């Protein structure tokens, strides 16, 4: 929405109407804003640029503070300030007579550092300037430029009718990949693998599967939140959309995780509100639970996201492992007749091609005429994530999704030792994500499908 407001403001200025439609901030200014960008990474090392914008009263000197979210991240060398690290806490200070010590209201200082990391390299999020949290934003980031990337072309997405639409209000289909559980496969998500996904696969979308149980979010909420944010940034840097998947699975009732969902989404929505590339998926696969119970969960979580990020698309899981109810002997009609009370939302459908065939395709064909659908996860194999790839069923499914312009993410962009994984076991221990030899049968099929031109409509 930021871009839309910016364009509206520009048009309004030309018409002399600025005062009537001046853009309103989605997040109130509270003193400062920090733009953090990893500008380079190499084996065990990285370089980051940090831009501090003072949105409060003028200061004669300043001290920036933030925490390195991962224990393995260490500051090596910084510039344009005096840098130090103690434990996870990093500070960068400028005091008179340093040339950049004084910051007027609205003025910015640009600094940077190199660091080392082992394991993940998530972006810090809790920045402070002279002790004031930098959560503010006056008019948001500059509009996303049309740099030919999926996000550059399409900008902030929204739901229009039963479709996902771009900034030109035209239907688009996003095609991409899902991570495996990030608690198990973080070694698969790095600059090289993301470059391969964006540039070789030409993917539009990265789904970030953050399990809640099974050693996931519940064991370290702050750490997993940071990891998700780091992956959102890696997708954004490459012009890909990021689907933040709150990967509930066992137990199947999402209400079991309602408080965790509220905490998690309040945080990621506030942090990512100004980004055009974020889509929220609030419950992976509800199972053993009724549609009214799922709907109730959705109607409690959606307002939490909207309060921080009013314009993002939100995807709601459906009954029977997100089968629109079909795997429970029900159908999409329970949703059509009792929709979630919210706008700009879509409903999840998942399939595994070797397990789910004609009756599921029939349900999707019927439902697609009435409900905005998003295939946030599917496999080319059986519902176990293993077994033989079913090429014929996968092809029939993907042709159907293409025809209906239903977006999809494939399980998984990982080297898990299971046939649903796109890479051969051991691939993520090396740096090669591009040669054909590292792909599995499923990976080769998906790369072929996803890398064809998108032809996103722009007019
Ligand atoms: C599977 C993984 C497997 C893991 C298991 C348990 O592939 O390695 O051990 O989860 O968490 C889903 C789920 C997804 C499953 C996948 C395959 O959303 O978490 O991943 N699947 O079973 N729904 C249908 C299939």
Coordinates of C-alpha atoms and ligand atoms in Angstrom, one line a residue:
X1 CA 0.0 0.0 0.0
X2 CA 2.9 2.3 0.6
X3 CA 3.6 2.5 -3.1
X4 CA 0.0 3.1 -3.9
X5 CA -0.1 6.0 -1.4
X6 CA 3.1 7.4 -2.8
X7 CA 1.6 7.4 -6.3
X8 CA -1.6 8.8 -5.1
X9 CA 0.3 11.6 -3.3
X10 CA 2.3 12.3 -6.5
X11 CA -0.9 12.6 -8.6
X12 CA -2.5 14.7 -5.9
X13 CA 0.4 17.1 -5.8
X14 CA 0.1 17.6 -9.5
X15 CA -3.6 18.3 -9.0
X16 CA -2.9 20.6 -6.0
X17 CA -4.7 18.3 -3.6
X18 CA -1.8 17.3 -1.3
X19 CA -3.6 18.3 1.8
X20 CA -6.6 16.2 1.1
X21 CA -4.8 12.9 0.5
X22 CA -1.4 13.2 2.2
X23 CA -0.2 9.6 2.9
X24 CA -0.7 8.4 6.5
X25 CA 2.0 6.3 8.1
X26 CA 1.0 2.6 8.8
X27 CA 3.4 2.7 11.7
X28 CA 3.6 5.8 13.9
X29 CA 7.0 7.6 14.0
X30 CA 8.6 7.0 17.3
X31 CA 12.0 8.7 16.9
X32 CA 14.1 6.7 14.5
X33 CA 14.1 4.3 11.6
X34 CA 16.9 1.9 10.7
X35 CA 17.4 0.3 7.3
X36 CA 19.6 -2.8 7.6
X37 CA 20.9 -4.5 4.5
X38 CA 23.3 -7.3 4.1
X39 CA 25.3 -6.1 1.1
X40 CA 27.6 -9.1 0.8
X41 CA 28.2 -12.6 2.2
X42 CA 31.0 -15.0 1.8
X43 CA 32.0 -18.2 3.6
X44 CA 31.5 -17.4 7.3
X45 CA 31.5 -13.7 6.7
X46 CA 29.2 -10.8 5.7
X47 CA 29.0 -7.1 5.2
X48 CA 26.1 -5.0 6.3
X49 CA 25.0 -1.4 5.6
X50 CA 23.0 0.4 8.3
X51 CA 21.2 3.6 7.6
X52 CA 19.8 5.5 10.6
X53 CA 17.2 8.2 10.1
X54 CA 16.4 10.5 13.0
X55 CA 12.7 11.0 13.2
X56 CA 12.8 12.7 16.6
X57 CA 14.3 15.9 17.9
X58 CA 17.8 17.0 16.6
X59 CA 20.7 15.2 18.4
X60 CA 24.3 16.5 18.8
X61 CA 25.6 12.9 19.1
X62 CA 24.2 9.5 18.9
X63 CA 24.6 5.9 19.9
X64 CA 23.0 3.1 17.9
X65 CA 22.3 -0.2 19.7
X66 CA 21.2 -3.6 18.4
X67 CA 21.5 -7.2 19.3
X68 CA 23.0 -9.9 17.1
X69 CA 20.2 -12.5 17.0
X70 CA 22.5 -15.5 16.5
X71 CA 25.2 -16.4 19.0
X72 CA 27.7 -17.1 16.1
X73 CA 27.5 -13.5 14.8
X74 CA 30.5 -11.3 15.6
X75 CA 31.4 -7.8 14.6
X76 CA 34.7 -7.7 12.8
X77 CA 35.2 -4.1 11.7
X78 CA 32.8 -1.1 11.4
X79 CA 33.0 2.3 9.8
X80 CA 31.5 5.8 10.1
X81 CA 31.1 5.3 13.9
X82 CA 33.0 3.8 16.8
X83 CA 31.8 0.2 16.9
X84 CA 32.0 -2.4 19.7
X85 CA 30.3 -5.7 20.7
X86 CA 29.7 -7.1 24.1
X87 CA 28.0 -10.5 24.2
X88 CA 25.3 -10.1 21.6
X89 CA 24.9 -6.3 22.1
X90 CA 26.5 -4.1 19.4
X91 CA 26.9 -0.4 19.7
X92 CA 28.0 2.2 17.1
X93 CA 28.7 5.7 18.5
X94 CA 29.4 9.1 17.0
X95 CA 30.1 12.1 19.2
X96 CA 31.3 15.6 18.5
X97 CA 33.6 16.4 16.8
X98 CA 32.9 13.4 14.5
X99 CA 31.7 14.8 11.2
X100 CA 28.4 12.8 11.3
X101 CA 27.6 13.2 15.0
X102 CA 24.9 15.8 14.6
X103 CA 21.6 14.6 13.2
X104 CA 18.8 17.0 12.5
X105 CA 15.2 15.8 12.4
X106 CA 14.9 13.8 9.2
X107 CA 18.6 13.5 8.7
X108 CA 20.3 10.2 8.1
X109 CA 23.7 8.7 8.9
X110 CA 25.0 5.8 6.9
X111 CA 27.4 3.3 8.4
X112 CA 28.4 -0.3 8.0
X113 CA 30.4 -3.2 9.3
X114 CA 31.8 -6.5 8.4
X115 CA 31.1 -9.5 10.6
X116 CA 31.6 -13.2 10.9
X117 CA 28.9 -15.8 11.5
X118 CA 28.5 -19.5 12.0
X119 CA 25.1 -21.1 11.4
X120 CA 22.3 -18.6 10.6
X121 CA 22.9 -15.0 9.9
X122 CA 19.6 -13.4 10.7
X123 CA 19.2 -9.6 10.5
X124 CA 19.1 -7.8 13.9
X125 CA 15.7 -6.2 14.5
X126 CA 15.7 -4.4 17.9
X127 CA 17.5 -1.2 17.0
X128 CA 17.7 1.7 19.3
X129 CA 19.0 5.3 18.8
X130 CA 20.1 7.0 22.1
X131 CA 17.9 4.3 23.8
X132 CA 14.8 5.0 21.8
X133 CA 13.5 1.9 19.9
X134 CA 13.7 2.5 16.1
X135 CA 10.2 1.3 15.2
X136 CA 9.3 4.4 13.4
X137 CA 8.7 5.3 9.8
X138 CA 7.5 8.6 8.5
X139 CA 6.6 7.9 4.9
X140 CA 7.9 4.4 4.4
X141 CA 10.6 3.2 2.1
X142 CA 10.9 4.5 -1.5
X143 CA 8.6 2.7 -3.9
X144 CA 9.7 -0.6 -5.1
X145 CA 11.4 0.0 -8.5
X146 CA 10.4 -2.0 -11.5
X147 CA 13.7 -3.8 -11.6
X148 CA 12.2 -6.8 -13.5
X149 CA 11.9 -8.9 -10.4
X150 CA 8.5 -10.4 -9.4
X151 CA 8.2 -7.9 -6.5
X152 CA 9.5 -5.0 -8.6
X153 CA 6.9 -5.6 -11.3
X154 CA 3.9 -6.5 -9.2
X155 CA 4.5 -4.5 -6.0
X156 CA 2.1 -4.8 -3.1
X157 CA -0.4 -7.6 -3.8
X158 CA -4.1 -7.7 -2.9
X159 CA -7.0 -10.0 -3.4
X160 CA -9.4 -9.1 -6.1
X161 CA -12.4 -11.3 -6.6
X162 CA -11.1 -14.9 -6.4
X163 CA -7.6 -13.9 -7.6
X164 CA -4.4 -12.6 -6.2
X165 CA -3.8 -9.3 -8.0
X166 CA -0.8 -7.0 -8.5
X167 CA -0.5 -3.2 -8.2
X168 CA -2.1 -2.9 -11.6
X169 CA -5.1 -4.7 -10.3
X170 CA -4.5 -7.6 -12.6
X171 CA -4.5 -11.3 -11.6
X172 CA -1.1 -12.9 -11.1
X173 CA 0.1 -16.4 -10.3
X174 CA 3.2 -16.8 -8.1
X175 CA 5.2 -19.9 -8.5
X176 CA 7.9 -20.9 -6.0
X177 CA 9.2 -23.2 -3.4
X178 CA 8.8 -23.9 0.3
X179 CA 11.6 -24.3 2.7
X180 CA 11.7 -27.5 4.8
X181 CA 11.4 -26.9 8.5
X182 CA 13.8 -24.1 9.2
X183 CA 14.6 -25.7 12.6
X184 CA 16.2 -28.6 10.7
X185 CA 17.4 -27.2 7.4
X186 CA 18.8 -23.8 8.1
X187 CA 22.0 -24.8 6.2
X188 CA 19.9 -24.8 3.0
X189 CA 19.0 -21.2 3.2
X190 CA 21.9 -18.9 2.4
X191 CA 23.0 -16.4 -0.2
X192 CA 24.0 -19.1 -2.7
X193 CA 20.8 -21.1 -2.5
X194 CA 18.6 -18.0 -2.5
X195 CA 20.5 -16.7 -5.6
X196 CA 19.8 -20.0 -7.3
X197 CA 16.1 -19.9 -6.4
X198 CA 15.8 -16.3 -7.7
X199 CA 18.0 -16.4 -10.7
X200 CA 18.2 -20.0 -11.9
X201 CA 14.7 -21.1 -10.9
X202 CA 13.3 -17.6 -11.5
X203 CA 11.0 -18.3 -8.6
X204 CA 8.5 -15.6 -7.5
X205 CA 8.0 -16.9 -4.0
X206 CA 9.8 -18.3 -1.0
X207 CA 7.6 -20.0 1.6
X208 CA 9.2 -19.9 5.0
X209 CA 8.0 -23.0 6.9
X210 CA 8.4 -22.2 10.6
X211 CA 7.2 -25.2 12.5
X212 CA 5.7 -24.3 15.8
X213 CA 6.2 -27.7 17.5
X214 CA 8.8 -30.4 16.7
X215 CA 11.7 -28.3 18.0
X216 CA 10.4 -25.2 16.3
X217 CA 9.1 -21.8 17.3
X218 CA 7.8 -22.9 20.8
X219 CA 11.4 -23.7 21.8
X220 CA 12.8 -20.2 21.0
X221 CA 10.2 -17.7 19.9
X222 CA 12.7 -14.7 19.6
X223 CA 15.2 -16.8 17.7
X224 CA 12.7 -18.2 15.2
X225 CA 11.1 -14.8 14.7
X226 CA 14.6 -13.4 13.8
X227 CA 15.3 -16.3 11.5
X228 CA 12.0 -15.8 9.6
X229 CA 12.8 -12.0 9.3
X230 CA 16.2 -12.8 8.0
X231 CA 14.7 -15.0 5.3
X232 CA 12.1 -12.3 4.5
X233 CA 15.0 -10.0 3.8
X234 CA 16.9 -12.5 1.7
X235 CA 13.7 -12.9 -0.5
X236 CA 13.2 -9.2 -0.6
X237 CA 16.8 -8.5 -1.7
X238 CA 16.2 -10.8 -4.7
X239 CA 12.7 -9.5 -5.6
X240 CA 10.8 -12.5 -4.4
X241 CA 7.7 -12.7 -2.3
X242 CA 8.0 -14.3 1.1
X243 CA 5.1 -16.3 2.5
X244 CA 5.5 -16.5 6.3
X245 CA 4.1 -19.9 7.2
X246 CA 3.1 -20.5 10.9
X247 CA 3.6 -24.3 10.3
X248 CA 1.1 -25.8 12.7
X249 CA 0.8 -29.6 12.1
X250 CA 0.7 -31.6 15.4
X251 CA -1.5 -30.8 17.2
X252 CA -3.9 -30.1 14.4
X253 CA -6.1 -27.6 16.2
X254 CA -4.6 -24.2 15.5
X255 CA -6.3 -22.8 18.6
X256 CA -3.7 -24.8 20.6
X257 CA -1.2 -22.2 19.4
X258 CA -3.5 -19.2 19.4
X259 CA -1.4 -17.2 21.9
X260 CA 1.8 -18.1 20.2
X261 CA 0.3 -17.0 16.8
X262 CA -0.7 -13.7 18.2
X263 CA 2.7 -13.0 19.7
X264 CA 4.5 -14.1 16.5
X265 CA 2.3 -12.3 14.0
X266 CA 2.3 -9.1 16.0
X267 CA 6.0 -9.1 15.9
X268 CA 6.6 -10.1 12.2
X269 CA 3.8 -7.9 11.0
X270 CA 5.1 -4.8 12.8
X271 CA 8.7 -5.5 11.6
X272 CA 7.7 -6.1 8.0
X273 CA 4.7 -3.8 7.6
X274 CA 6.5 -1.5 5.1
X275 CA 7.6 -4.3 2.8
X276 CA 5.8 -5.1 -0.4
X277 CA 6.9 -8.7 -0.5
X278 CA 5.3 -10.3 2.6
X279 CA 2.3 -12.6 2.7
X280 CA 1.1 -14.2 5.9
X281 CA 0.0 -17.9 6.2
X282 CA -1.6 -18.2 9.7
X283 CA -2.0 -22.0 10.0
X284 CA -0.4 -24.6 7.8
X285 CA -2.6 -27.7 8.1
X286 CA -5.5 -27.7 10.6
X287 CA -6.5 -31.3 11.2
X288 CA -8.9 -33.1 13.5
X289 CA -10.7 -29.8 14.0
X290 CA -13.9 -28.3 12.6
X291 CA -14.1 -25.4 10.1
X292 CA -15.9 -23.2 12.7
X293 CA -12.9 -23.7 15.1
X294 CA -10.4 -22.7 12.4
X295 CA -12.5 -19.7 11.4
X296 CA -12.6 -18.6 15.0
X297 CA -8.8 -18.9 15.2
X298 CA -8.5 -16.9 12.0
X299 CA -10.8 -14.1 13.2
X300 CA -8.6 -13.7 16.3
X301 CA -5.2 -13.7 14.5
X302 CA -6.1 -11.7 11.4
X303 CA -6.9 -8.5 13.4
X304 CA -3.5 -8.8 15.1
X305 CA -1.8 -8.7 11.7
X306 CA -4.0 -6.0 10.4
X307 CA -3.3 -3.7 13.3
X308 CA 0.4 -3.6 12.3
X309 CA 0.3 -4.3 8.6
X310 CA -3.1 -3.3 7.3
X311 CA -2.7 -4.2 3.6
X312 CA -1.0 -7.5 3.4
X313 CA -2.6 -10.6 2.0
X314 CA -3.4 -13.3 4.6
X315 CA -3.9 -17.0 3.8
X316 CA -6.1 -19.1 6.1
X317 CA -5.6 -22.9 6.4
X318 CA -8.6 -25.2 5.8
X319 CA -10.0 -28.3 7.4
X320 CA -8.5 -31.8 6.8
X321 CA -4.8 -30.8 6.3
X322 CA -5.8 -27.8 4.2
X323 CA -7.8 -30.0 1.8
X324 CA -10.8 -27.6 1.8
X325 CA -12.3 -30.3 4.0
X326 CA -12.2 -33.0 1.4
X327 CA -9.9 -35.3 3.3
X328 CA -12.4 -35.2 6.2
X329 CA -15.3 -36.2 3.9
X330 CA -16.5 -32.5 3.7
X331 CA -16.1 -30.0 0.9
X332 CA -15.4 -26.3 0.1
X333 CA -19.1 -25.6 0.7
X334 CA -18.6 -25.4 4.5
X335 CA -16.3 -22.4 3.8
X336 CA -18.4 -20.8 1.0
X337 CA -21.4 -20.8 3.4
X338 CA -19.4 -19.6 6.4
X339 CA -16.5 -17.4 5.3
X340 CA -14.0 -15.9 7.5
X341 CA -15.1 -12.4 8.4
X342 CA -12.2 -10.4 6.9
X343 CA -11.2 -8.9 3.6
X344 CA -8.0 -9.4 1.6
X345 CA -7.7 -13.1 2.6
X346 CA -7.3 -16.3 0.7
X347 CA -7.8 -19.9 1.6
X348 CA -5.2 -22.7 1.6
X349 CA -5.3 -25.8 -0.4
X350 CA -2.6 -28.5 -0.2
X351 CA -2.2 -31.6 -2.3
X352 CA 0.4 -34.4 -2.7
X353 CA 0.1 -35.6 -6.3
X354 CA 0.5 -39.3 -5.7
X355 CA -2.2 -39.3 -3.0
X356 CA -4.7 -36.7 -4.0
X357 CA -6.2 -36.9 -7.5
X358 CA -9.4 -36.4 -9.4
X359 CA -11.9 -35.8 -6.5
X360 CA -9.5 -33.2 -5.0
X361 CA -9.0 -31.5 -8.4
X362 CA -12.8 -31.4 -8.8
X363 CA -13.1 -29.7 -5.5
X364 CA -10.4 -27.1 -6.4
X365 CA -12.1 -26.4 -9.8
X366 CA -15.4 -25.8 -8.0
X367 CA -14.0 -23.8 -5.2
X368 CA -11.8 -21.6 -7.4
X369 CA -15.0 -20.0 -8.8
X370 CA -16.0 -18.9 -5.4
X371 CA -13.0 -18.6 -3.1
X372 CA -9.5 -17.0 -3.5
X373 CA -7.2 -20.1 -3.2
X374 CA -3.5 -20.3 -2.6
X375 CA -1.6 -23.7 -2.8
X376 CA 0.9 -22.8 -0.2
X377 CA 2.3 -26.4 -0.2
X378 CA 2.2 -29.4 -2.4
X379 CA 4.3 -32.4 -3.2
X380 CA 4.9 -34.4 -6.3
X381 CA 4.9 -37.5 -4.2
X382 CA 2.7 -39.1 -1.6
X383 CA 1.4 -37.3 1.5
X384 CA 4.2 -38.8 3.6
X385 CA 6.6 -36.6 1.7
X386 CA 8.2 -39.8 0.3
X387 CA 7.5 -42.6 -2.2
X388 CA 7.6 -42.4 -6.0
X389 CA 7.1 -39.1 -7.8
X390 CA 3.8 -39.1 -9.7
X391 CA 4.7 -37.2 -12.8
X392 CA 1.4 -37.5 -14.5
X393 CA -0.7 -36.4 -11.6
X394 CA 1.8 -33.5 -10.8
X395 CA 1.5 -32.3 -14.4
X396 CA -2.3 -32.5 -14.4
X397 CA -2.3 -30.5 -11.1
X398 CA 0.1 -27.8 -12.2
X399 CA -1.7 -27.4 -15.5
X400 CA -4.9 -26.8 -13.6
X401 CA -3.2 -24.3 -11.2
X402 CA -1.7 -22.4 -14.2
X403 CA -5.1 -22.3 -15.9
X404 CA -6.8 -21.0 -12.8
X405 CA -3.9 -18.7 -11.9
X406 CA -3.6 -20.2 -8.5
X407 CA -0.3 -19.5 -6.8
X408 CA 1.8 -22.4 -5.4
X409 CA 4.9 -23.4 -3.4
X410 CA 6.4 -26.8 -3.7
X411 CA 7.6 -28.9 -0.7
X412 CA 10.6 -28.7 -0.4
X413 CA 13.6 -26.5 -1.4
X414 CA 15.9 -28.7 0.7
X415 CA 18.2 -31.7 0.6
X416 CA 16.1 -33.8 3.0
X417 CA 16.5 -37.5 2.4
X418 CA 13.0 -37.8 1.0
X419 CA 11.7 -37.8 -2.5
X420 CA 9.7 -34.5 -2.1
X421 CA 13.0 -32.6 -1.6
X422 CA 14.4 -30.8 -4.7
X423 CA 18.0 -31.4 -3.9
X424 CA 20.1 -34.6 -3.5
X425 CA 21.0 -35.4 0.1
X426 CA 24.2 -33.5 1.0
X427 CA 23.7 -30.6 -1.4
X428 CA 23.4 -28.1 1.3
X429 CA 26.8 -29.0 2.7
X430 CA 28.4 -27.6 -0.4
X431 CA 27.9 -24.4 -2.3
X432 CA 26.4 -25.7 -5.6
X433 CA 22.7 -25.2 -5.9
X434 CA 22.7 -24.7 -9.7
X435 CA 24.0 -27.6 -11.6
X436 CA 21.5 -30.2 -12.8
X437 CA 23.4 -32.9 -10.9
X438 CA 22.3 -31.6 -7.5
X439 CA 18.6 -31.9 -8.4
X440 CA 16.3 -34.8 -7.6
X441 CA 13.6 -36.0 -10.0
X442 CA 11.1 -33.8 -8.2
X443 CA 13.5 -30.8 -8.2
X444 CA 14.2 -31.1 -11.9
X445 CA 10.5 -31.1 -12.7
X446 CA 9.7 -28.1 -10.5
X447 CA 12.7 -26.1 -11.8
X448 CA 11.4 -26.7 -15.3
X449 CA 7.9 -25.6 -14.4
X450 CA 8.9 -22.6 -12.3
X451 CA 11.6 -21.1 -14.5
X452 CA 9.3 -20.5 -17.5
X453 CA 8.5 -16.8 -18.1
X454 CA 5.8 -15.3 -15.8
X455 CA 4.4 -12.7 -18.2
X456 CA 3.0 -10.6 -15.3
X457 CA 0.4 -8.1 -16.6
X458 CA 1.4 -4.5 -16.2
X459 CA -1.3 -2.6 -17.8
Ligands
LIG1 C1 7.0 -33.6 6.6 C2 8.5 -33.6 6.3 C3 9.2 -34.7 7.1 C4 8.9 -34.4 8.6 C5 7.4 -34.4 8.8 C6 7.1 -34.2 10.2 O1 8.7 -33.8 4.9 O2 10.6 -34.6 6.8 O3 9.5 -35.5 9.3 O4 6.9 -33.4 8.0 O5 7.1 -32.9 10.6 C7 2.5 -32.0 5.1 C8 3.1 -31.0 6.1 C9 4.6 -31.1 6.1 C10 5.0 -32.5 5.9 C11 4.6 -33.0 4.5 C12 5.1 -34.4 4.1 O6 2.6 -29.7 5.9 O7 5.0 -30.6 7.4 O8 6.5 -32.5 6.0 N1 3.2 -32.9 4.4 O9 4.6 -35.3 5.0 N2 1.2 -32.1 4.8 C13 1.1 -33.1 3.9 C14 2.3 -33.6 3.7

